[in-house]
Amino acid sequence: MMKNIFLTLSLILLAFWANAQFEGSKQVFESPKLKSEISSHKVVAILPFNTKITYKKQPKNFNPEANRDQEKTMSKSIQSSMYTFLLRKGSNYSVEFQDVDKTNILLKKAGMLDKLDEFTKDEVAKALGVDAILGGSFETEQTKSEAGAIASAVLFGGFGGKTGTGSLTLTLNNGPTGDLLWRFFKTMDDGITTSTDDLVERMMRKVSRNFPYAK
């Protein structure tokens, strides 16, 4: 009986420890032009995120093509989660955010969807018909931490048992000029990302005080 109680308490402590590890360092950049430029912004597009998934120890039967497909899926999933979050908090912001389905259709029509790195930010903004573009990147290195897996199972009901390290970068570029107006960078010591909604929710809590369009 005592052994079971001790085990339960240990798992709970591991859960809190793992959750705390999510809090890594952050860096914020604001252009001197930020306030003057965003005062005229009305519509902002959210781009698919540049996503990279690596492994500390490559799994057996690793499939590079499947990994790339997973990166593409996560790229648009983070984009969608970001849009959902900003839409839900819409009354807190001074701009509207373009529907991501419309964004991706316009990018596809312009031949930009899967090769955004080949175009300047002002070219992308022009194709989308927006005043600014919010983009970014997410990089994660997956590990096989048994303690983290147990803690994740306790926290999230057995979903998302893998742990890892990661970083998320958000950038805001002015539409007409393509200039970088704002950049937010956050690291995670132990990235327990059960879903992209969870990832974005956690990150935006940290961004909220620094987010350019917050009223």
mmCIF file of C-alpha atoms in Angstrom:
data_model
loop_
_atom_site.group_PDB
_atom_site.id
_atom_site.type_symbol
_atom_site.label_atom_id
_atom_site.label_comp_id
_atom_site.label_asym_id
_atom_site.label_seq_id
_atom_site.Cartn_x
_atom_site.Cartn_y
_atom_site.Cartn_z
ATOM 1 C CA MET A 1 0.000 0.000 0.000
ATOM 2 C CA MET A 2 2.717 2.459 1.042
ATOM 3 C CA LYS A 3 4.706 1.460 -2.035
ATOM 4 C CA ASN A 4 1.757 2.369 -4.298
ATOM 5 C CA ILE A 5 1.303 5.736 -2.561
ATOM 6 C CA PHE A 6 5.013 6.492 -2.923
ATOM 7 C CA LEU A 7 4.910 5.575 -6.614
ATOM 8 C CA THR A 8 1.879 7.806 -7.215
ATOM 9 C CA LEU A 9 3.517 10.747 -5.444
ATOM 10 C CA SER A 10 6.720 10.199 -7.404
ATOM 11 C CA LEU A 11 4.822 10.270 -10.692
ATOM 12 C CA ILE A 12 3.026 13.482 -9.729
ATOM 13 C CA LEU A 13 6.325 15.134 -8.759
ATOM 14 C CA LEU A 14 7.820 13.994 -12.053
ATOM 15 C CA ALA A 15 4.872 15.547 -13.868
ATOM 16 C CA PHE A 16 5.378 18.924 -12.198
ATOM 17 C CA TRP A 17 9.120 18.730 -12.813
ATOM 18 C CA ALA A 18 8.623 17.932 -16.492
ATOM 19 C CA ASN A 19 6.116 20.748 -16.906
ATOM 20 C CA ALA A 20 8.520 23.209 -15.293
ATOM 21 C CA GLN A 21 11.252 22.212 -17.722
ATOM 22 C CA PHE A 22 9.182 23.713 -20.507
ATOM 23 C CA GLU A 23 10.197 27.152 -19.252
ATOM 24 C CA GLY A 24 13.370 27.912 -21.167
ATOM 25 C CA SER A 25 15.032 31.165 -22.110
ATOM 26 C CA LYS A 26 13.385 33.777 -24.317
ATOM 27 C CA GLN A 27 14.588 36.667 -26.457
ATOM 28 C CA VAL A 28 12.516 39.533 -27.865
ATOM 29 C CA PHE A 29 13.514 41.971 -30.633
ATOM 30 C CA GLU A 30 11.503 45.077 -31.506
ATOM 31 C CA SER A 31 12.373 47.344 -34.425
ATOM 32 C CA PRO A 32 12.431 51.095 -33.729
ATOM 33 C CA LYS A 33 9.822 51.314 -36.521
ATOM 34 C CA LEU A 34 7.487 48.780 -34.902
ATOM 35 C CA LYS A 35 4.875 51.098 -33.374
ATOM 36 C CA SER A 36 4.724 53.513 -36.296
ATOM 37 C CA GLU A 37 4.394 50.721 -38.875
ATOM 38 C CA ILE A 38 1.797 48.549 -37.119
ATOM 39 C CA SER A 39 -0.468 51.547 -36.478
ATOM 40 C CA SER A 40 -1.678 51.270 -40.094
ATOM 41 C CA HIS A 41 -1.947 47.466 -40.212
ATOM 42 C CA LYS A 42 -5.421 45.998 -40.602
ATOM 43 C CA VAL A 43 -4.985 42.417 -41.846
ATOM 44 C CA VAL A 44 -2.152 40.021 -40.959
ATOM 45 C CA ALA A 45 -1.483 36.603 -42.502
ATOM 46 C CA ILE A 46 -0.040 33.650 -40.594
ATOM 47 C CA LEU A 47 2.352 31.557 -42.671
ATOM 48 C CA PRO A 48 3.027 27.816 -42.366
ATOM 49 C CA PHE A 49 5.864 27.350 -39.887
ATOM 50 C CA ASN A 50 9.288 26.125 -40.934
ATOM 51 C CA THR A 51 9.437 22.902 -38.918
ATOM 52 C CA LYS A 52 12.389 20.583 -38.295
ATOM 53 C CA ILE A 53 12.219 17.275 -36.405
ATOM 54 C CA THR A 54 15.460 15.551 -35.432
ATOM 55 C CA TYR A 55 16.376 12.754 -33.031
ATOM 56 C CA LYS A 56 19.094 12.581 -30.412
ATOM 57 C CA LYS A 57 19.343 8.892 -31.254
ATOM 58 C CA GLN A 58 17.867 8.033 -34.628
ATOM 59 C CA PRO A 59 15.095 5.418 -34.288
ATOM 60 C CA LYS A 60 15.408 2.026 -35.906
ATOM 61 C CA ASN A 61 13.878 1.895 -39.388
ATOM 62 C CA PHE A 62 14.054 5.712 -39.610
ATOM 63 C CA ASN A 63 12.354 6.891 -42.802
ATOM 64 C CA PRO A 64 13.571 10.327 -44.028
ATOM 65 C CA GLU A 65 10.578 10.743 -46.338
ATOM 66 C CA ALA A 66 8.101 9.976 -43.555
ATOM 67 C CA ASN A 67 9.963 12.412 -41.305
ATOM 68 C CA ARG A 68 9.640 15.150 -43.954
ATOM 69 C CA ASP A 69 5.920 14.408 -44.248
ATOM 70 C CA GLN A 70 5.614 14.722 -40.469
ATOM 71 C CA GLU A 71 7.429 18.074 -40.605
ATOM 72 C CA LYS A 72 5.034 19.346 -43.286
ATOM 73 C CA THR A 73 2.024 18.201 -41.283
ATOM 74 C CA MET A 74 3.306 19.887 -38.131
ATOM 75 C CA SER A 75 4.139 23.040 -40.103
ATOM 76 C CA LYS A 76 0.529 23.615 -41.093
ATOM 77 C CA SER A 77 -0.785 22.304 -37.782
ATOM 78 C CA ILE A 78 1.130 24.982 -35.858
ATOM 79 C CA GLN A 79 -0.102 27.581 -38.346
ATOM 80 C CA SER A 80 -3.694 26.449 -37.775
ATOM 81 C CA SER A 81 -3.279 26.352 -33.992
ATOM 82 C CA MET A 82 -1.811 29.858 -34.014
ATOM 83 C CA TYR A 83 -4.765 31.130 -36.045
ATOM 84 C CA THR A 84 -7.257 29.434 -33.704
ATOM 85 C CA PHE A 85 -5.579 30.982 -30.667
ATOM 86 C CA LEU A 86 -5.488 34.487 -32.168
ATOM 87 C CA LEU A 87 -9.064 34.178 -33.405
ATOM 88 C CA ARG A 88 -10.236 33.104 -29.964
ATOM 89 C CA LYS A 89 -8.489 36.125 -28.425
ATOM 90 C CA GLY A 90 -9.458 38.418 -31.300
ATOM 91 C CA SER A 91 -10.946 41.181 -29.126
ATOM 92 C CA ASN A 92 -7.516 41.640 -27.522
ATOM 93 C CA TYR A 93 -5.826 42.601 -30.785
ATOM 94 C CA SER A 94 -5.918 45.679 -33.007
ATOM 95 C CA VAL A 95 -5.847 43.719 -36.307
ATOM 96 C CA GLU A 96 -7.657 40.892 -38.037
ATOM 97 C CA PHE A 97 -5.909 37.675 -39.027
ATOM 98 C CA GLN A 98 -6.443 36.198 -42.471
ATOM 99 C CA ASP A 99 -8.071 32.764 -42.507
ATOM 100 C CA VAL A 100 -5.217 30.255 -42.875
ATOM 101 C CA ASP A 101 -7.109 28.211 -45.478
ATOM 102 C CA LYS A 102 -7.322 31.334 -47.643
ATOM 103 C CA THR A 103 -3.647 32.059 -46.956
ATOM 104 C CA ASN A 104 -2.562 28.604 -48.085
ATOM 105 C CA ILE A 105 -4.771 28.653 -51.194
ATOM 106 C CA LEU A 106 -3.321 32.010 -52.249
ATOM 107 C CA LEU A 107 0.199 30.781 -51.568
ATOM 108 C CA LYS A 108 -0.468 27.682 -53.675
ATOM 109 C CA LYS A 109 -1.863 29.749 -56.550
ATOM 110 C CA ALA A 110 1.236 31.966 -56.424
ATOM 111 C CA GLY A 111 3.539 28.924 -56.450
ATOM 112 C CA MET A 112 4.890 29.816 -53.012
ATOM 113 C CA LEU A 113 3.333 27.272 -50.651
ATOM 114 C CA ASP A 114 6.184 24.797 -50.275
ATOM 115 C CA LYS A 115 9.047 27.167 -51.131
ATOM 116 C CA LEU A 116 8.511 30.301 -49.083
ATOM 117 C CA ASP A 117 12.261 30.606 -48.559
ATOM 118 C CA GLU A 118 12.605 31.464 -52.250
ATOM 119 C CA PHE A 119 10.559 34.654 -51.936
ATOM 120 C CA THR A 120 11.003 37.912 -50.055
ATOM 121 C CA LYS A 121 8.546 38.757 -47.291
ATOM 122 C CA ASP A 122 7.132 41.720 -49.232
ATOM 123 C CA GLU A 123 6.523 39.456 -52.259
ATOM 124 C CA VAL A 124 4.632 37.020 -50.036
ATOM 125 C CA ALA A 125 2.597 39.803 -48.411
ATOM 126 C CA LYS A 126 1.678 41.205 -51.835
ATOM 127 C CA ALA A 127 0.490 37.777 -53.045
ATOM 128 C CA LEU A 128 -1.661 37.473 -49.917
ATOM 129 C CA GLY A 129 -2.970 41.042 -49.988
ATOM 130 C CA VAL A 130 -2.105 41.708 -46.341
ATOM 131 C CA ASP A 131 -0.382 44.446 -44.364
ATOM 132 C CA ALA A 132 2.008 42.128 -42.504
ATOM 133 C CA ILE A 133 2.941 38.497 -42.170
ATOM 134 C CA LEU A 134 3.448 36.475 -39.012
ATOM 135 C CA GLY A 135 5.687 33.473 -39.479
ATOM 136 C CA GLY A 136 8.273 31.466 -37.678
ATOM 137 C CA SER A 137 10.014 28.188 -37.126
ATOM 138 C CA PHE A 138 9.801 25.264 -34.743
ATOM 139 C CA GLU A 139 12.695 22.863 -34.185
ATOM 140 C CA THR A 140 12.529 19.833 -31.935
ATOM 141 C CA GLU A 141 15.005 17.100 -31.072
ATOM 142 C CA GLN A 142 13.175 14.027 -29.828
ATOM 143 C CA THR A 143 14.708 11.966 -27.031
ATOM 144 C CA LYS A 144 13.745 8.785 -25.224
ATOM 145 C CA SER A 145 13.455 9.811 -21.603
ATOM 146 C CA GLU A 146 11.599 7.214 -19.549
ATOM 147 C CA ALA A 147 11.040 9.672 -16.690
ATOM 148 C CA GLY A 148 9.691 12.268 -19.092
ATOM 149 C CA ALA A 149 7.450 9.709 -20.745
ATOM 150 C CA ILE A 150 5.983 8.694 -17.376
ATOM 151 C CA ALA A 151 5.481 12.330 -16.372
ATOM 152 C CA SER A 152 3.827 13.092 -19.703
ATOM 153 C CA ALA A 153 1.512 10.120 -19.285
ATOM 154 C CA VAL A 154 0.463 11.417 -15.856
ATOM 155 C CA LEU A 155 -0.057 14.944 -17.155
ATOM 156 C CA PHE A 156 -1.847 14.112 -20.351
ATOM 157 C CA GLY A 157 -3.469 10.765 -19.801
ATOM 158 C CA GLY A 158 -0.869 8.731 -21.641
ATOM 159 C CA PHE A 159 -0.813 10.939 -24.751
ATOM 160 C CA GLY A 160 2.497 12.313 -25.939
ATOM 161 C CA GLY A 161 4.889 10.134 -24.004
ATOM 162 C CA LYS A 162 7.976 11.271 -25.900
ATOM 163 C CA THR A 163 9.996 14.146 -24.545
ATOM 164 C CA GLY A 164 12.578 16.316 -26.219
ATOM 165 C CA THR A 165 14.159 19.718 -26.564
ATOM 166 C CA GLY A 166 12.934 22.413 -28.877
ATOM 167 C CA SER A 167 12.712 26.061 -29.782
ATOM 168 C CA LEU A 168 10.058 28.266 -31.319
ATOM 169 C CA THR A 169 10.691 31.509 -33.191
ATOM 170 C CA LEU A 170 7.949 33.971 -34.149
ATOM 171 C CA THR A 171 8.610 36.796 -36.607
ATOM 172 C CA LEU A 172 6.536 39.733 -37.828
ATOM 173 C CA ASN A 173 7.439 41.370 -41.131
ATOM 174 C CA ASN A 174 5.997 44.544 -42.588
ATOM 175 C CA GLY A 175 4.005 43.865 -45.766
ATOM 176 C CA PRO A 176 5.011 46.758 -48.042
ATOM 177 C CA THR A 177 8.748 46.630 -47.262
ATOM 178 C CA GLY A 178 9.325 43.122 -45.906
ATOM 179 C CA ASP A 179 11.275 44.602 -42.982
ATOM 180 C CA LEU A 180 11.503 42.588 -39.776
ATOM 181 C CA LEU A 181 9.515 44.461 -37.140
ATOM 182 C CA TRP A 182 9.431 41.954 -34.276
ATOM 183 C CA ARG A 183 10.984 38.632 -33.309
ATOM 184 C CA PHE A 184 10.292 36.339 -30.371
ATOM 185 C CA PHE A 185 12.481 33.333 -29.585
ATOM 186 C CA LYS A 186 11.762 30.746 -26.872
ATOM 187 C CA THR A 187 13.576 27.560 -25.926
ATOM 188 C CA MET A 188 12.192 24.537 -24.132
ATOM 189 C CA ASP A 189 14.391 22.423 -21.881
ATOM 190 C CA ASP A 190 11.980 19.510 -22.026
ATOM 191 C CA GLY A 191 9.445 19.967 -24.789
ATOM 192 C CA ILE A 192 6.350 18.011 -23.873
ATOM 193 C CA THR A 193 4.203 18.823 -26.873
ATOM 194 C CA THR A 194 1.103 16.683 -26.680
ATOM 195 C CA SER A 195 -0.417 18.679 -29.527
ATOM 196 C CA THR A 196 0.282 21.822 -31.514
ATOM 197 C CA ASP A 197 -2.640 23.506 -29.724
ATOM 198 C CA ASP A 198 -0.883 22.844 -26.428
ATOM 199 C CA LEU A 199 2.438 24.114 -27.828
ATOM 200 C CA VAL A 200 0.931 27.349 -29.154
ATOM 201 C CA GLU A 201 -1.118 27.935 -25.998
ATOM 202 C CA ARG A 202 1.984 27.658 -23.830
ATOM 203 C CA MET A 203 4.084 29.828 -26.113
ATOM 204 C CA MET A 204 1.482 32.551 -26.568
ATOM 205 C CA ARG A 205 1.133 32.887 -22.802
ATOM 206 C CA LYS A 206 4.760 33.981 -22.820
ATOM 207 C CA VAL A 207 4.351 36.103 -25.956
ATOM 208 C CA SER A 208 1.188 37.897 -24.823
ATOM 209 C CA ARG A 209 2.895 40.744 -22.995
ATOM 210 C CA ASN A 210 5.213 41.349 -25.930
ATOM 211 C CA PHE A 211 2.842 40.683 -28.830
ATOM 212 C CA PRO A 212 2.839 43.784 -31.073
ATOM 213 C CA TYR A 213 -0.912 43.937 -31.746
ATOM 214 C CA ALA A 214 -2.059 43.543 -28.143
ATOM 215 C CA LYS A 215 -4.399 46.406 -27.216
#
